[in-house]
Short mmCIF file of C-alpha atoms in Angstrom, two decimals:
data_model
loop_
_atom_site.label_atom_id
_atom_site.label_comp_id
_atom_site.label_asym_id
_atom_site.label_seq_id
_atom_site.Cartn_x
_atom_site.Cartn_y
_atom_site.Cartn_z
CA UNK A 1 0.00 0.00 0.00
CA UNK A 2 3.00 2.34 0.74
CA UNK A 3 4.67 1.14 -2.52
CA UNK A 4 1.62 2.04 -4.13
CA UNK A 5 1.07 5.72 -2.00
CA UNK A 6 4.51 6.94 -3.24
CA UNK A 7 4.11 5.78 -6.82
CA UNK A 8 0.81 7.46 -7.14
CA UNK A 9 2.71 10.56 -5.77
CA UNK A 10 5.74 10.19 -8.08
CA UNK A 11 3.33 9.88 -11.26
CA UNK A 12 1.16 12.71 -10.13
CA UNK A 13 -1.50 10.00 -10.18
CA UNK A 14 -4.12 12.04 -8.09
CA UNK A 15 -7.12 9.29 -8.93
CA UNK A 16 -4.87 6.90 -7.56
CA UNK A 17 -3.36 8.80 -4.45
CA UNK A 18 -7.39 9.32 -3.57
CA UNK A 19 -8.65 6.24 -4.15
CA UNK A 20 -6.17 5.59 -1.10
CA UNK A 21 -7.79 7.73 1.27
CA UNK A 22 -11.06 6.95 3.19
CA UNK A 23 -14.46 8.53 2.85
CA UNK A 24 -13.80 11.08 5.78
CA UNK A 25 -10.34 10.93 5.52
CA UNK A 26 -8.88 14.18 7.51
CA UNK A 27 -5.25 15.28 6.40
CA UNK A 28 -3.19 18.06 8.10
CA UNK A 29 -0.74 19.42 5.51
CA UNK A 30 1.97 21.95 7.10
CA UNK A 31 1.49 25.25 7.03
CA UNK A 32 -2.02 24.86 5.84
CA UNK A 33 -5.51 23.75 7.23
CA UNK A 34 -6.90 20.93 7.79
CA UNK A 35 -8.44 19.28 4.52
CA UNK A 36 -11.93 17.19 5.52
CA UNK A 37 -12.85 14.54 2.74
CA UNK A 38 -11.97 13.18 -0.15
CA UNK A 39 -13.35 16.36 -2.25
CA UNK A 40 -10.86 18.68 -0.21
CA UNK A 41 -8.08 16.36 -0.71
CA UNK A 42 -8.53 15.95 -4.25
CA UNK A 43 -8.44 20.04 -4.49
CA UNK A 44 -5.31 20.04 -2.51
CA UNK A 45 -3.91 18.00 -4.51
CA UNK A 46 -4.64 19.46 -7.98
CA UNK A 47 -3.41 22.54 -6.78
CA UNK A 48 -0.17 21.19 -5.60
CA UNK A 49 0.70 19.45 -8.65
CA UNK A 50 -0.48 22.87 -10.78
CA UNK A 51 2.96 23.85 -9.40
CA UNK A 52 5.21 20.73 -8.44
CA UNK A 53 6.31 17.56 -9.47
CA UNK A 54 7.53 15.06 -7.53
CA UNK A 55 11.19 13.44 -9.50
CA UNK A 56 12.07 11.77 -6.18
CA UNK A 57 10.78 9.55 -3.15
CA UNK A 58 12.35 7.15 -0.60
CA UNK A 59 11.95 6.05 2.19
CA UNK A 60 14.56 6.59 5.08
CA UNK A 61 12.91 4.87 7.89
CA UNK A 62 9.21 2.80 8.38
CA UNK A 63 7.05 1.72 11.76
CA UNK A 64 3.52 0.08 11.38
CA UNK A 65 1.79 -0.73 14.11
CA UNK A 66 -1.43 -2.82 13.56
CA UNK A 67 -4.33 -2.84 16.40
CA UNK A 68 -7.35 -4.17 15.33
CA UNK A 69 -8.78 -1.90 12.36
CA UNK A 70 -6.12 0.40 12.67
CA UNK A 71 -2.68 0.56 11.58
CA UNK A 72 0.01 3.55 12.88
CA UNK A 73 2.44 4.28 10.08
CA UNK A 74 5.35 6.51 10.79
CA UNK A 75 7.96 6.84 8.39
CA UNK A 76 10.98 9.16 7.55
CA UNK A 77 11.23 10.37 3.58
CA UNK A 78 13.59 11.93 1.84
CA UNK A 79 11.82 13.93 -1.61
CA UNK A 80 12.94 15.79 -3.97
CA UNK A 81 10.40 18.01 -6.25
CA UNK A 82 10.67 20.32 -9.39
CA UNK A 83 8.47 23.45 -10.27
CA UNK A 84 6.30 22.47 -13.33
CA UNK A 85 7.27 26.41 -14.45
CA UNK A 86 11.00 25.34 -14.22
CA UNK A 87 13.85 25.95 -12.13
CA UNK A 88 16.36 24.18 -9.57
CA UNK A 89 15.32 20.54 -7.63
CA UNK A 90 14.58 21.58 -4.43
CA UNK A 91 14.89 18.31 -1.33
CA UNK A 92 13.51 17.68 1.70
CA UNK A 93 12.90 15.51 4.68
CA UNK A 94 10.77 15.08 6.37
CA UNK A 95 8.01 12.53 7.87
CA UNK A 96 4.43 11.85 8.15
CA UNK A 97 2.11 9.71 10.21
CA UNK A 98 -0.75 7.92 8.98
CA UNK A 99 -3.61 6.05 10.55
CA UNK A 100 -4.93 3.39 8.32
CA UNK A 101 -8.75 2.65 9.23
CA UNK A 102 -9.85 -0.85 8.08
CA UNK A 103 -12.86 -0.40 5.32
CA UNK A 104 -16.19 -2.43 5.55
CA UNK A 105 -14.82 -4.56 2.03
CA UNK A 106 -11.65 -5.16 4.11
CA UNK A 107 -9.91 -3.01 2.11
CA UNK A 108 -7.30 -0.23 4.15
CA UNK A 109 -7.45 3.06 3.56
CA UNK A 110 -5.92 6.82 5.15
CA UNK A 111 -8.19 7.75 7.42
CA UNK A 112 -6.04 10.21 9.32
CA UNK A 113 -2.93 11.46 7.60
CA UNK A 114 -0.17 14.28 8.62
CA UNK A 115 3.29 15.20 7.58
CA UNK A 116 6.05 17.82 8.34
CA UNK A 117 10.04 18.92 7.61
CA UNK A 118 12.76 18.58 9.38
CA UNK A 119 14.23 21.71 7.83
CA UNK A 120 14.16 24.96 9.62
CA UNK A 121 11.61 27.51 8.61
CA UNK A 122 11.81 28.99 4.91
CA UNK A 123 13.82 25.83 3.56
CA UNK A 124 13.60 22.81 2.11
CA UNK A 125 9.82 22.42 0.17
CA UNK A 126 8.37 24.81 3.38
CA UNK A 127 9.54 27.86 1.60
CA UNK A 128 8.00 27.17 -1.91
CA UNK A 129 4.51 25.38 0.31
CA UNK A 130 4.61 28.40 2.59
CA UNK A 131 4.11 31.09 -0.60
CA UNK A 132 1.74 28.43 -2.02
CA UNK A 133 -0.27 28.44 0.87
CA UNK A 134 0.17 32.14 1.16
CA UNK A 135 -0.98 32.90 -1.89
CA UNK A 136 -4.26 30.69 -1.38
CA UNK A 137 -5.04 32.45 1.75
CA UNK A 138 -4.92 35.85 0.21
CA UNK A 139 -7.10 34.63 -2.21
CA UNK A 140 -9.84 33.55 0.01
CA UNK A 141 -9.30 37.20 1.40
CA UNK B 1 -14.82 6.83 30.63
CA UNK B 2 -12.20 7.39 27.43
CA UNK B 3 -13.45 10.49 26.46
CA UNK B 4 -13.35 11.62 30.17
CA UNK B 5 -9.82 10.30 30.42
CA UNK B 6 -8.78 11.76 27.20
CA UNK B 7 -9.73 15.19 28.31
CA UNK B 8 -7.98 14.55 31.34
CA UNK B 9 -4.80 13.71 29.54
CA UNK B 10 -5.16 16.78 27.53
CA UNK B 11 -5.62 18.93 30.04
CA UNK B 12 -2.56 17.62 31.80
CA UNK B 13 -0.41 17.96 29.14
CA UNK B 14 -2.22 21.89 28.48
CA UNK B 15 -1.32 22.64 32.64
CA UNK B 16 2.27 21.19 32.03
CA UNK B 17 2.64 23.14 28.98
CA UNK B 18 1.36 26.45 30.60
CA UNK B 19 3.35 25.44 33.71
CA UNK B 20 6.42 25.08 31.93
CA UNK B 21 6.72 21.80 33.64
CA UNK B 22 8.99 19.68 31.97
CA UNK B 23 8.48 16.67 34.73
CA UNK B 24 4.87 16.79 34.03
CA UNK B 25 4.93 17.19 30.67
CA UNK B 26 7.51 13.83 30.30
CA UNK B 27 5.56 12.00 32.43
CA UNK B 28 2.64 12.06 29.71
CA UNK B 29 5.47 10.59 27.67
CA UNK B 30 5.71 6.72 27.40
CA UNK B 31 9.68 5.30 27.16
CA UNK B 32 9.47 4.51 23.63
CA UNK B 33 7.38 7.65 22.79
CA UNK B 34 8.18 9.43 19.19
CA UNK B 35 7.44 13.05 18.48
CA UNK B 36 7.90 14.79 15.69
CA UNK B 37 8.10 18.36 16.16
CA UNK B 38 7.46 20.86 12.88
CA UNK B 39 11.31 21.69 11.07
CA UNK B 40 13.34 20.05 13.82
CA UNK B 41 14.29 16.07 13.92
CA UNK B 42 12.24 13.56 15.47
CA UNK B 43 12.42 13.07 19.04
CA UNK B 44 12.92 9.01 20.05
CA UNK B 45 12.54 8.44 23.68
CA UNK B 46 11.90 10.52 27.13
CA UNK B 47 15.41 11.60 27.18
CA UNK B 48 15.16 13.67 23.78
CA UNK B 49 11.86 14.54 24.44
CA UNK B 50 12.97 16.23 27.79
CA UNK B 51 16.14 18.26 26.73
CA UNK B 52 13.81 19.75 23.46
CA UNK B 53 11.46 20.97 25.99
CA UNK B 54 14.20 22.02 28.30
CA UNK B 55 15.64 23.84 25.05
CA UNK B 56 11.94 25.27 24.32
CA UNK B 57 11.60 26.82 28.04
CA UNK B 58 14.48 28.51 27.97
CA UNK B 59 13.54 30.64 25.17
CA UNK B 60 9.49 30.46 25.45
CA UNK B 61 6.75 30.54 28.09
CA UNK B 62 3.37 29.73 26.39
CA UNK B 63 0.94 32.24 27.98
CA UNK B 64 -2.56 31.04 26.00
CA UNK B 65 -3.30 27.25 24.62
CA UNK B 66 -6.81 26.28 23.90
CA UNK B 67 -8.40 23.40 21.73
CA UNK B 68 -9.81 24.38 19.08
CA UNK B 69 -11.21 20.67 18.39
CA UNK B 70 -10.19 17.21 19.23
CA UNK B 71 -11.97 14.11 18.15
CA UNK B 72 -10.92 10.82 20.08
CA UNK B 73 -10.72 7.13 19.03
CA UNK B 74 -10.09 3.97 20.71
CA UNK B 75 -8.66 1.16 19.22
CA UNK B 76 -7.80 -2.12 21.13
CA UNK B 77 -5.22 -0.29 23.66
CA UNK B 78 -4.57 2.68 21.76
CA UNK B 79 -6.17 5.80 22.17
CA UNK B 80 -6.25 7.79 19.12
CA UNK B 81 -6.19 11.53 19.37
CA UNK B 82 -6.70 13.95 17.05
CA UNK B 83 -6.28 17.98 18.41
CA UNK B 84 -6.39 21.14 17.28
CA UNK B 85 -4.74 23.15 19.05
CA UNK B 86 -3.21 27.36 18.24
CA UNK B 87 -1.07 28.23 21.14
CA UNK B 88 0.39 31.24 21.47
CA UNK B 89 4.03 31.77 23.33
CA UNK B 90 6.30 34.39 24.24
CA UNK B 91 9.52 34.53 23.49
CA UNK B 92 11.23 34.84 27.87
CA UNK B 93 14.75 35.48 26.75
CA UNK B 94 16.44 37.12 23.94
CA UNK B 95 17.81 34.28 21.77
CA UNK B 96 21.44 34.36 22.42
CA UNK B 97 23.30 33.92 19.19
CA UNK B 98 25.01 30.52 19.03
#
């Protein structure tokens, strides 16, 4: 499932990444607010690839932790995206947590997602995210 | 009884974190505890845990931090916690430069 959660990323796949994600799914992006649903998601998403691409994604480190219908997923990543406009490569680590919820098919899907850098403030992705994020705020204004 | 103990925890680990009280605070910690604190790297264990709040003190005293909204889960043993939470702080000492 993680295999398949970081291709969908690399490949921009956003029917894919969502078809990952529960129903009422809640995700807390950094720097941003909290996205409720599928139908946020998929917005956050389309906006975030309107701007990057992701060229790179590993995995430095992995925990799951399985109780009953629920599995804990931390991990450590390492990424490495490109402005679709052009420019440099800009990297990152950082790592997310993810609560798997156990679907009524059996199937397992994100039900509670959230992920942040390791980088100080105004590096890594954060300072390209922050003026996105900036930018959609004044916007709402 | 979990959603009462839950909002106990919480507010324990509001108090210690208005307190300043790093003992308290830990304590809510289990030994194999992980925390990953926004642009800084993870945290494994009550040791690490304590000397980044000891770090945080000595430059910050949080004067307001209120939920904002917090739905709770249980699972098995696990209690699953979801919070907002805006604090505000105050920076107590000019940051020295390194």
């Amino acid at each position: 499932l993680r295999q398949a959660l970081n291709e969908a990323g690399k490949a921009g796949d956003i029917h894919a990444l969502i078809s990952m994600y529960a129903d009422d799914v809640i995700v807390m992006p950094p720097n941003d607010t909290t996205l409720y649903g599928r139908a946020e998601c998929r917005e956050w998403y389309q906006e975030y690839y309107q701007y990057f691409r992701i060229v790179a994604l590993s995995e430095s480190e992995r925990e799951v932790a399985v109780h009953g219908d629920f599995a804990l997923e931390r991990s450590g990543y390492m990424i490495a995206i490109v402005p679709v406009p052009g420019g440099n490569r800009i990297r990152d680590d950082g790592r997310s947590f993810n609560i798997w919820r156990r679907q009524a098919d059996g199937s397992w899907k994100i039900w509670q997602s959230m992920w942040n850098s390791v980088k100080p403030v105004g590096s890594g992705t954060n300072r390209y995210l922050s003026r996105l994020t900036q930018k959609k705020t004044k916007g709402k204004r | 009884v979990s959603q009462d103990l839950s909002v106990n925890l919480q507010q324990s680990i509001l108090n210690a974190s208005l307190a300043g009280n790093i003992d308290a605070n830990v304590s809510l910690f289990s030994d194999d505890a992980v925390v990953m604190p926004p642009n800084d790297t993870t945290l494994f264990g009550k040791a690490e845990i304590q000397a980044w709040w000891e770090d945080y003190f000595q430059y910050f005293r949080i004067v307001s931090s209120a939920e904002s909204e917090n739905e709770l889960t249980v699972a098995d043993d696990q209690l699953l916690n979801e919070a907002q939470l805006p604090s505000l702080s105050f920076l107590k000492n000019r940051v020295r430069d390194p």
